[in-house]
Coordinates of C-alpha atoms in Angstrom, one line a residue:
M442 CA -8.5 12.9 -22.4
S443 CA -7.2 11.6 -19.1
R444 CA -3.5 10.5 -19.1
L445 CA -4.8 7.1 -17.6
Q446 CA -7.2 6.5 -20.5
G447 CA -6.5 3.1 -21.9
K448 CA -3.9 2.2 -19.3
T449 CA -3.9 -1.0 -17.3
I450 CA -3.5 -0.8 -13.5
I451 CA -3.1 -3.8 -11.2
I452 CA -4.1 -3.1 -7.6
T453 CA -3.5 -5.6 -4.7
G454 CA -5.7 -5.5 -1.6
A455 CA -8.5 -4.1 -3.8
S456 CA -11.5 -5.6 -2.0
S457 CA -12.0 -2.7 0.5
G458 CA -10.6 0.5 1.9
L459 CA -7.8 2.3 0.0
G460 CA -7.4 -0.3 -2.7
M461 CA -11.1 -0.2 -3.6
E462 CA -11.0 3.6 -3.7
I463 CA -7.9 3.5 -6.0
A464 CA -9.8 1.1 -8.3
K465 CA -12.8 3.4 -8.5
Q466 CA -10.8 6.5 -9.2
S467 CA -8.6 4.8 -11.7
A468 CA -11.7 3.4 -13.5
A469 CA -13.2 6.9 -13.5
E470 CA -10.1 8.1 -15.3
G471 CA -10.7 5.5 -18.1
A472 CA -8.1 2.9 -17.0
S473 CA -8.6 -0.8 -17.1
V474 CA -8.2 -2.2 -13.6
V475 CA -7.0 -5.6 -12.5
L476 CA -8.2 -6.2 -8.9
L477 CA -6.5 -8.7 -6.6
A478 CA -7.6 -9.7 -3.1
R479 CA -8.5 -12.9 -1.2
R480 CA -12.2 -12.1 -1.0
L481 CA -13.5 -13.1 -4.5
D482 CA -17.2 -12.4 -3.5
R483 CA -16.3 -8.8 -2.6
L484 CA -14.2 -8.4 -5.8
K485 CA -17.3 -9.5 -7.8
E486 CA -19.4 -6.8 -6.2
I487 CA -16.8 -4.2 -7.0
K488 CA -16.5 -5.4 -10.6
E489 CA -20.2 -5.2 -11.1
E490 CA -20.3 -1.6 -9.7
L491 CA -17.4 -0.4 -11.8
T492 CA -18.5 -2.0 -15.1
R493 CA -22.0 -0.5 -14.5
T494 CA -20.7 3.0 -13.7
F495 CA -17.7 3.3 -16.0
S496 CA -17.1 2.1 -19.5
T497 CA -13.9 0.2 -18.9
D498 CA -12.5 -3.3 -18.5
V499 CA -12.3 -4.8 -15.0
F500 CA -10.5 -8.1 -14.2
I501 CA -10.6 -9.8 -10.8
Y502 CA -8.5 -12.5 -9.3
S503 CA -8.6 -14.2 -5.9
I504 CA -5.1 -14.3 -4.5
D505 CA -3.2 -14.7 -1.2
I506 CA 0.0 -12.7 -1.9
S507 CA 1.7 -14.4 1.0
R508 CA 1.8 -17.5 -1.1
K509 CA 4.5 -17.2 -3.8
E510 CA 3.1 -19.9 -6.0
E511 CA -0.3 -18.2 -6.1
V512 CA 1.4 -14.9 -7.1
E513 CA 3.3 -16.6 -9.9
C514 CA 0.2 -18.4 -11.2
V515 CA -2.1 -15.3 -11.1
F516 CA 0.4 -12.9 -12.6
D517 CA 1.2 -15.3 -15.4
E518 CA -2.5 -15.4 -16.2
I519 CA -2.8 -11.6 -16.0
L520 CA 0.1 -11.1 -18.4
K521 CA -1.6 -13.5 -20.9
T522 CA -4.9 -11.7 -20.6
V523 CA -3.9 -8.0 -20.9
A524 CA -1.8 -6.5 -23.6
S525 CA 0.4 -4.5 -21.1
V526 CA 0.6 -3.4 -17.5
D527 CA 1.3 0.2 -17.0
V528 CA 1.0 0.6 -13.2
L529 CA 1.3 -1.9 -10.3
V530 CA -0.1 -0.6 -6.9
N531 CA 1.2 -2.8 -4.1
N532 CA -1.5 -1.9 -1.6
A533 CA -2.2 -5.2 0.2
G534 CA -1.0 -5.2 3.8
F535 CA -2.1 -5.3 7.5
G536 CA -0.9 -4.6 11.0
V537 CA -1.4 -5.9 14.5
F538 CA -0.7 -3.4 17.3
N539 CA 0.9 -5.1 20.3
E540 CA 3.9 -4.4 22.5
A541 CA 7.0 -6.3 21.3
H542 CA 6.9 -8.9 24.1
E543 CA 3.2 -9.6 23.4
A544 CA 3.5 -10.1 19.6
K545 CA 2.5 -13.6 18.5
W546 CA 5.0 -15.3 16.3
E547 CA 2.3 -16.4 13.7
E548 CA 1.2 -12.7 13.4
I549 CA 4.8 -11.6 13.0
E550 CA 5.4 -14.1 10.2
S551 CA 2.2 -13.2 8.5
M552 CA 2.9 -9.5 8.5
F553 CA 6.3 -10.0 6.9
Q554 CA 4.8 -12.5 4.4
V555 CA 2.1 -10.1 3.3
N556 CA 3.6 -6.6 3.8
V557 CA 7.1 -7.4 2.6
L558 CA 7.5 -10.7 0.8
G559 CA 4.2 -10.6 -0.9
L560 CA 4.9 -7.0 -2.2
I561 CA 8.3 -8.2 -3.5
A562 CA 6.8 -11.3 -5.1
C563 CA 4.2 -9.2 -7.0
T564 CA 6.8 -6.7 -8.1
Q565 CA 9.2 -9.3 -9.3
M566 CA 6.5 -10.8 -11.5
I567 CA 5.9 -7.5 -13.3
L568 CA 9.4 -6.1 -13.5
P569 CA 10.6 -8.1 -16.5
H570 CA 7.5 -7.0 -18.4
M571 CA 8.1 -3.3 -17.6
K572 CA 11.8 -3.5 -18.3
T573 CA 11.2 -5.0 -21.7
R574 CA 8.7 -2.2 -22.5
R575 CA 11.0 0.4 -20.9
S576 CA 8.0 2.0 -19.2
G577 CA 5.7 1.4 -16.3
H578 CA 5.2 2.5 -12.7
I579 CA 5.5 0.6 -9.4
I580 CA 3.6 2.3 -6.5
N581 CA 4.2 0.8 -3.1
I582 CA 1.9 1.7 -0.2
A583 CA 4.2 2.1 2.8
S584 CA 3.4 4.2 5.8
Q585 CA 4.5 7.0 8.0
A586 CA 5.3 4.2 10.4
G587 CA 8.1 3.3 8.0
K588 CA 9.7 6.7 8.6
M589 CA 9.0 7.0 12.4
A590 CA 8.3 3.9 14.5
T591 CA 6.2 4.2 17.6
P592 CA 5.4 2.0 20.6
K593 CA 3.0 -1.0 20.1
S594 CA 3.8 -1.2 16.4
S595 CA 7.3 -2.6 16.4
V596 CA 6.7 -5.4 13.9
Y597 CA 4.4 -3.4 11.6
A598 CA 6.9 -0.5 11.6
A599 CA 9.6 -3.0 10.8
T600 CA 7.7 -4.2 7.7
K601 CA 7.1 -0.7 6.5
H602 CA 10.8 0.2 7.0
A603 CA 11.6 -2.8 4.8
V604 CA 9.1 -1.6 2.2
L605 CA 10.7 1.8 2.1
G606 CA 14.2 0.3 1.8
Y607 CA 13.2 -2.0 -1.0
T608 CA 11.3 0.9 -2.8
N609 CA 14.3 3.3 -2.6
S610 CA 16.7 0.8 -4.0
L611 CA 14.3 -0.3 -6.7
R612 CA 13.8 3.3 -7.8
M613 CA 17.5 3.8 -8.5
E614 CA 17.7 0.4 -10.3
M615 CA 14.7 1.0 -12.5
A616 CA 15.6 4.5 -13.5
R617 CA 17.9 3.0 -16.1
D618 CA 14.8 1.3 -17.7
G619 CA 12.4 4.2 -17.8
V620 CA 10.2 2.7 -15.0
Q621 CA 9.0 5.0 -12.2
V622 CA 8.9 3.9 -8.6
T623 CA 6.9 5.8 -5.9
A624 CA 6.5 5.2 -2.2
V625 CA 3.2 6.3 -0.6
N626 CA 3.4 7.1 3.1
P627 CA 0.0 7.8 4.7
G628 CA -0.8 8.2 8.3
P629 CA -3.8 6.4 9.8
I630 CA -6.6 5.9 7.3
A631 CA -10.3 5.4 8.2
T632 CA -10.6 1.8 6.8
E633 CA -11.0 -1.8 8.0
F634 CA -7.3 -1.8 8.8
F635 CA -8.0 -1.0 12.5
T636 CA -10.4 -3.9 12.9
T637 CA -7.4 -6.2 12.9
A638 CA -4.7 -3.7 14.1
D639 CA -6.6 -2.5 17.2
P640 CA -9.7 -4.6 18.0
S641 CA -10.2 -2.6 21.2
G642 CA -10.9 0.5 19.1
S643 CA -8.9 2.7 21.5
Y644 CA -6.3 3.9 19.0
E645 CA -8.8 4.7 16.3
K646 CA -10.8 6.7 18.9
N647 CA -7.7 8.6 20.1
V648 CA -6.6 9.6 16.5
A649 CA -10.1 10.0 15.0
R650 CA -9.6 13.7 14.4
W651 CA -6.5 13.1 12.3
M652 CA -7.8 10.1 10.4
L653 CA -7.3 10.4 6.6
K654 CA -10.2 9.6 4.3
P655 CA -9.4 6.8 1.9
E656 CA -10.9 8.8 -1.0
K657 CA -8.3 11.6 -0.3
V658 CA -5.4 9.2 -0.2
A659 CA -6.6 7.4 -3.3
S660 CA -6.9 10.7 -5.1
E661 CA -3.2 11.5 -4.4
V662 CA -2.1 8.0 -5.5
V663 CA -4.0 8.3 -8.8
K664 CA -2.6 11.8 -9.4
A665 CA 0.9 10.3 -9.0
M666 CA 0.4 7.5 -11.6
N667 CA 2.7 7.7 -14.6
T668 CA 4.6 10.6 -13.1
N669 CA 8.1 10.8 -11.6
K670 CA 6.8 11.5 -8.1
R671 CA 9.3 10.0 -5.6
E672 CA 7.0 10.0 -2.6
V673 CA 3.5 10.8 -1.5
N674 CA 3.4 11.8 2.2
L675 CA 0.1 12.3 4.0
P676 CA -0.8 14.3 6.1
K677 CA 1.9 16.9 5.6
W678 CA 2.2 17.7 9.3
M679 CA 2.8 14.1 10.2
N680 CA 5.5 13.8 7.5
A681 CA 7.1 17.0 9.0
G682 CA 7.2 15.1 12.3
S683 CA 9.0 12.2 10.5
V684 CA 11.6 14.7 9.1
L685 CA 12.1 16.1 12.6
Y686 CA 12.6 12.6 14.0
T687 CA 15.3 12.0 11.4
L688 CA 17.1 15.1 12.5
F689 CA 16.5 15.0 16.2
P690 CA 15.5 11.5 17.2
R691 CA 16.3 11.7 20.9
V692 CA 14.3 14.9 21.3
V693 CA 11.2 13.6 19.5
E694 CA 11.2 10.3 21.4
R695 CA 11.4 12.1 24.7
L696 CA 8.8 14.7 24.0
G697 CA 6.5 12.5 22.1
R698 CA 6.6 9.3 24.2
K699 CA 3.3 9.9 26.0
A700 CA 1.4 10.7 22.8
F701 CA 3.0 7.7 21.0
F702 CA 1.6 5.3 23.6
K703 CA -2.0 6.3 22.7
K704 CA -2.5 3.3 20.5

């Protein structure tokens, strides 16, 4: 029997890409899944597919996690509907790649509202439940950009640095309550993310050979569920670059500057 059999997993940003793949693989392991996203029509399609394919419960909620009142309302409803929540995957997020002087203020605000404040709002709604039960798992989808910033992604990188800071602090706090906290730091993933981040398609074309498959990343996330995994870093060679950057930032910035500008 799978260790996820009978568990309940909430996934934000579940209407496409990585979130959708995490939902599929969790359901395949016998977990009940609670899928959150703005696109209710897409969530309905995914629910129909999952309930047809797997014998498990699927709950869907339309939500804009940048709106705290919506987060509070939806999570209150979830906690009334399901007996317990075992895993929260904070996957919702987006980026826009621009040089710092070109970044539009509304996009800056929106990235912080979704990537940081929305993640914190969802987490805060579930923490009392997990603390009371003295079990649970928070998985925050961050990014290699949160470890090593590059040109043309200053704001996006700043949001992911914030996610890692929050995650690392939360992990130490929640250890007292038996709740696991994991950061997932993927490199570029072949999803709809780049439709918004890079409408020109140039970055996606330049890094196509290194693009991660969402199925692979989802598999690593699902493997980490209900374990004490501190971080999931993909691909390993890119994470090695992040480690080198921590140790030798000036050297990496000088040698890698030309490659970094390829987005």
